[in-house]
Amino acid sequence: MEVGFLGLGIMGKAMSMNLLRHGFKVTVWNRTVSKCDELVEHGASIGETPAAVIKKCKYTIAMLSDPSAALSVVFDKDGVLEQIGNGKGYVDMSTVDADTSSKISEAIKSKGGSFLEAPVSGSKKPAEDGQLVILAAGDKALYDEVVPAFEVLGKKSFHLGEVGNGAKMKLVVNMIMGSMMNAFSEGLTLAGRSGLNPSTLLDVLDLGAIANPMFKMKGPSMLKNNYSPAFPLKHQQKDMRLALALGDENAVPMPIAAAANEAFKKARSMGLGDLDFSAVHETLKKPDHSS
């Protein structure tokens, strides 16, 4: 099976590498061309523009950083719309809001192409291990055709109905995750400041009803102030913002998520946006007045 892949950030690179390892022919495009080099070494071809990738491949996957990047790849010069048409499918796995997904879907369908949104739950390690959870919505026939790729990329894929539902589900999941990370950070800080060993707190949490993979994976790194990015904080804050907008639309009060969003914004103002989202922990630390 031959697929195109647009966007080789932390997630896109890991996902396209996985497809190559499983025998897929992959044509890649990235705004910064040097990010294609490692994939070319593993057998990928390079498309000079998104349009060139669409022209070559029946199916093209996109994994882009935010709504503006997702829209630009479709609508700009040399973009997806210039070559999409009958018999071609476009699968956008970026995390965007439902409105962005709907705009892209309408444009693709107006040219005769088929569209699927398919944001994922999971960050760098699950992407590398093919253990993502894929939250697809849109053209069911296209979904059925790309299931072989989804089976390589993820441990489970869902088809959630009409376009927009995948985007909404992803925002709800990430809103919960961001809120939990803030509570977790406060707990680690409170334990340390009140004279407890935060490592012991991790052991206690892991044995109780709120044990979860995120605490287990992130906790030890956070205690070592290691925030190597699996999911950059700036993207987590973007998802909180989009989730809060979804709350506005549906008149859902979200005070916990709103407070978590403010903490992520504070972290961004401290220059932590490119670190892992767990770096929100740093916002709770006492300023160092020694100099």
Tab-separated table of N, CA and C in Angstrom, residues 154-210:
chain	number	residue	atom	x	y	z
A	154	GLY	N	-1.815	2.233	15.273
A	154	GLY	CA	-2.520	2.261	16.557
A	154	GLY	C	-2.898	0.898	17.092
A	155	LYS	N	-3.274	0.887	18.382
A	155	LYS	CA	-3.737	-0.361	18.991
A	155	LYS	C	-5.251	-0.499	18.850
A	156	LYS	N	-5.931	0.620	18.559
A	156	LYS	CA	-7.381	0.591	18.399
A	156	LYS	C	-7.802	1.811	17.607
A	157	SER	N	-8.731	1.631	16.682
A	157	SER	CA	-9.290	2.802	16.000
A	157	SER	C	-10.811	2.781	16.141
A	158	PHE	N	-11.375	3.962	16.278
A	158	PHE	CA	-12.823	4.137	16.402
A	158	PHE	C	-13.314	4.939	15.203
A	159	HIS	N	-14.488	4.590	14.672
A	159	HIS	CA	-15.162	5.466	13.711
A	159	HIS	C	-16.339	6.086	14.450
A	160	LEU	N	-16.298	7.414	14.623
A	160	LEU	CA	-17.216	8.095	15.535
A	160	LEU	C	-18.361	8.813	14.822
A	161	GLY	N	-18.533	8.513	13.513
A	161	GLY	CA	-19.662	9.124	12.811
A	161	GLY	C	-19.235	10.288	11.934
A	162	GLU	N	-19.961	11.401	12.039
A	162	GLU	CA	-19.739	12.509	11.101
A	162	GLU	C	-18.501	13.328	11.462
A	163	VAL	N	-17.968	14.012	10.431
A	163	VAL	CA	-16.790	14.869	10.619
A	163	VAL	C	-17.058	15.875	11.737
A	164	GLY	N	-16.085	16.050	12.596
A	164	GLY	CA	-16.211	16.919	13.768
A	164	GLY	C	-16.207	16.121	15.054
A	165	ASN	N	-16.739	14.893	14.988
A	165	ASN	CA	-16.815	14.081	16.205
A	165	ASN	C	-15.444	13.593	16.658
A	166	GLY	N	-14.555	13.312	15.707
A	166	GLY	CA	-13.198	12.905	16.068
A	166	GLY	C	-12.471	14.049	16.755
A	167	ALA	N	-12.605	15.250	16.182
A	167	ALA	CA	-11.964	16.441	16.757
A	167	ALA	C	-12.478	16.703	18.168
A	168	LYS	N	-13.800	16.604	18.341
A	168	LYS	CA	-14.384	16.873	19.661
A	168	LYS	C	-13.908	15.847	20.690
A	169	MET	N	-13.906	14.571	20.301
A	169	MET	CA	-13.464	13.526	21.232
A	169	MET	C	-12.016	13.766	21.663
A	170	LYS	N	-11.164	14.120	20.706
A	170	LYS	CA	-9.751	14.360	21.031
A	170	LYS	C	-9.604	15.541	21.993
A	171	LEU	N	-10.366	16.605	21.776
A	171	LEU	CA	-10.270	17.772	22.661
A	171	LEU	C	-10.752	17.444	24.068
A	172	VAL	N	-11.809	16.643	24.177
A	172	VAL	CA	-12.292	16.237	25.508
A	172	VAL	C	-11.215	15.413	26.225
A	173	VAL	N	-10.612	14.459	25.509
A	173	VAL	CA	-9.558	13.622	26.102
A	173	VAL	C	-8.384	14.492	26.570
A	174	ASN	N	-7.933	15.418	25.714
A	174	ASN	CA	-6.774	16.227	26.074
A	174	ASN	C	-7.086	17.257	27.155
A	175	MET	N	-8.341	17.700	27.214
A	175	MET	CA	-8.749	18.597	28.288
A	175	MET	C	-8.662	17.869	29.632
A	176	ILE	N	-9.139	16.624	29.673
A	176	ILE	CA	-9.043	15.833	30.914
A	176	ILE	C	-7.571	15.616	31.276
A	177	MET	N	-6.763	15.280	30.268
A	177	MET	CA	-5.343	15.003	30.504
A	177	MET	C	-4.620	16.235	31.065
A	178	GLY	N	-4.881	17.407	30.476
A	178	GLY	CA	-4.229	18.626	30.932
A	178	GLY	C	-4.649	19.007	32.347
A	179	SER	N	-5.928	18.785	32.660
A	179	SER	CA	-6.425	19.084	34.007
A	179	SER	C	-5.781	18.134	35.020
A	180	MET	N	-5.691	16.859	34.654
A	180	MET	CA	-5.049	15.867	35.534
A	180	MET	C	-3.578	16.194	35.773
A	181	MET	N	-2.884	16.626	34.725
A	181	MET	CA	-1.459	16.938	34.879
A	181	MET	C	-1.243	18.069	35.875
A	182	ASN	N	-2.151	19.041	35.876
A	182	ASN	CA	-2.028	20.134	36.837
A	182	ASN	C	-2.272	19.660	38.265
A	183	ALA	N	-3.284	18.833	38.468
A	183	ALA	CA	-3.553	18.291	39.809
A	183	ALA	C	-2.375	17.443	40.287
A	184	PHE	N	-1.818	16.657	39.369
A	184	PHE	CA	-0.665	15.795	39.674
A	184	PHE	C	0.540	16.655	40.090
A	185	SER	N	0.792	17.736	39.338
A	185	SER	CA	1.910	18.638	39.648
A	185	SER	C	1.728	19.272	41.025
A	186	GLU	N	0.497	19.694	41.316
A	186	GLU	CA	0.229	20.292	42.625
A	186	GLU	C	0.465	19.276	43.737
A	187	GLY	N	0.061	18.021	43.489
A	187	GLY	CA	0.252	16.967	44.494
A	187	GLY	C	1.724	16.688	44.761
A	188	LEU	N	2.512	16.587	43.691
A	188	LEU	CA	3.960	16.344	43.864
A	188	LEU	C	4.609	17.490	44.637
A	189	THR	N	4.205	18.727	44.307
A	189	THR	CA	4.786	19.901	44.963
A	189	THR	C	4.362	19.956	46.427
A	190	LEU	N	3.077	19.702	46.679
A	190	LEU	CA	2.574	19.723	48.059
A	190	LEU	C	3.259	18.658	48.912
A	191	ALA	N	3.438	17.472	48.339
A	191	ALA	CA	4.116	16.402	49.082
A	191	ALA	C	5.523	16.857	49.487
A	192	GLY	N	6.271	17.397	48.530
A	192	GLY	CA	7.646	17.810	48.805
A	192	GLY	C	7.730	18.932	49.831
A	193	ARG	N	6.862	19.938	49.688
A	193	ARG	CA	6.925	21.108	50.577
A	193	ARG	C	6.473	20.777	51.994
A	194	SER	N	5.615	19.756	52.121
A	194	SER	CA	5.103	19.423	53.457
A	194	SER	C	5.939	18.340	54.133
A	195	GLY	N	7.105	18.046	53.535
A	195	GLY	CA	8.043	17.145	54.194
A	195	GLY	C	7.922	15.683	53.812
A	196	LEU	N	7.089	15.381	52.814
A	196	LEU	CA	6.967	13.992	52.347
A	196	LEU	C	7.919	13.753	51.177
A	197	ASN	N	8.184	12.488	50.910
A	197	ASN	CA	9.012	12.126	49.759
A	197	ASN	C	8.106	11.965	48.535
A	198	PRO	N	8.248	12.832	47.522
A	198	PRO	CA	7.370	12.719	46.348
A	198	PRO	C	7.476	11.362	45.639
A	199	SER	N	8.641	10.710	45.722
A	199	SER	CA	8.770	9.373	45.106
A	199	SER	C	7.859	8.367	45.782
A	200	THR	N	7.704	8.514	47.090
A	200	THR	CA	6.795	7.621	47.828
A	200	THR	C	5.356	7.900	47.403
A	201	LEU	N	5.042	9.191	47.176
A	201	LEU	CA	3.699	9.527	46.668
A	201	LEU	C	3.427	8.779	45.364
A	202	LEU	N	4.420	8.726	44.464
A	202	LEU	CA	4.234	8.001	43.197
A	202	LEU	C	3.897	6.535	43.454
A	203	ASP	N	4.597	5.917	44.406
A	203	ASP	CA	4.329	4.503	44.733
A	203	ASP	C	2.916	4.326	45.273
A	204	VAL	N	2.498	5.242	46.153
A	204	VAL	CA	1.159	5.160	46.748
A	204	VAL	C	0.090	5.324	45.665
A	205	LEU	N	0.269	6.334	44.794
A	205	LEU	CA	-0.707	6.551	43.716
A	205	LEU	C	-0.825	5.337	42.815
A	206	ASP	N	0.314	4.708	42.551
A	206	ASP	CA	0.329	3.584	41.612
A	206	ASP	C	-0.397	2.358	42.157
A	207	LEU	N	-0.627	2.324	43.465
A	207	LEU	CA	-1.291	1.166	44.075
A	207	LEU	C	-2.775	1.417	44.332
A	208	GLY	N	-3.231	2.640	44.036
A	208	GLY	CA	-4.608	2.994	44.378
A	208	GLY	C	-5.525	3.091	43.175
A	209	ALA	N	-6.724	3.587	43.433
A	209	ALA	CA	-7.775	3.634	42.400
A	209	ALA	C	-7.472	4.633	41.292
A	210	ILE	N	-6.579	5.619	41.548
A	210	ILE	CA	-6.280	6.591	40.491
A	210	ILE	C	-4.945	6.291	39.805
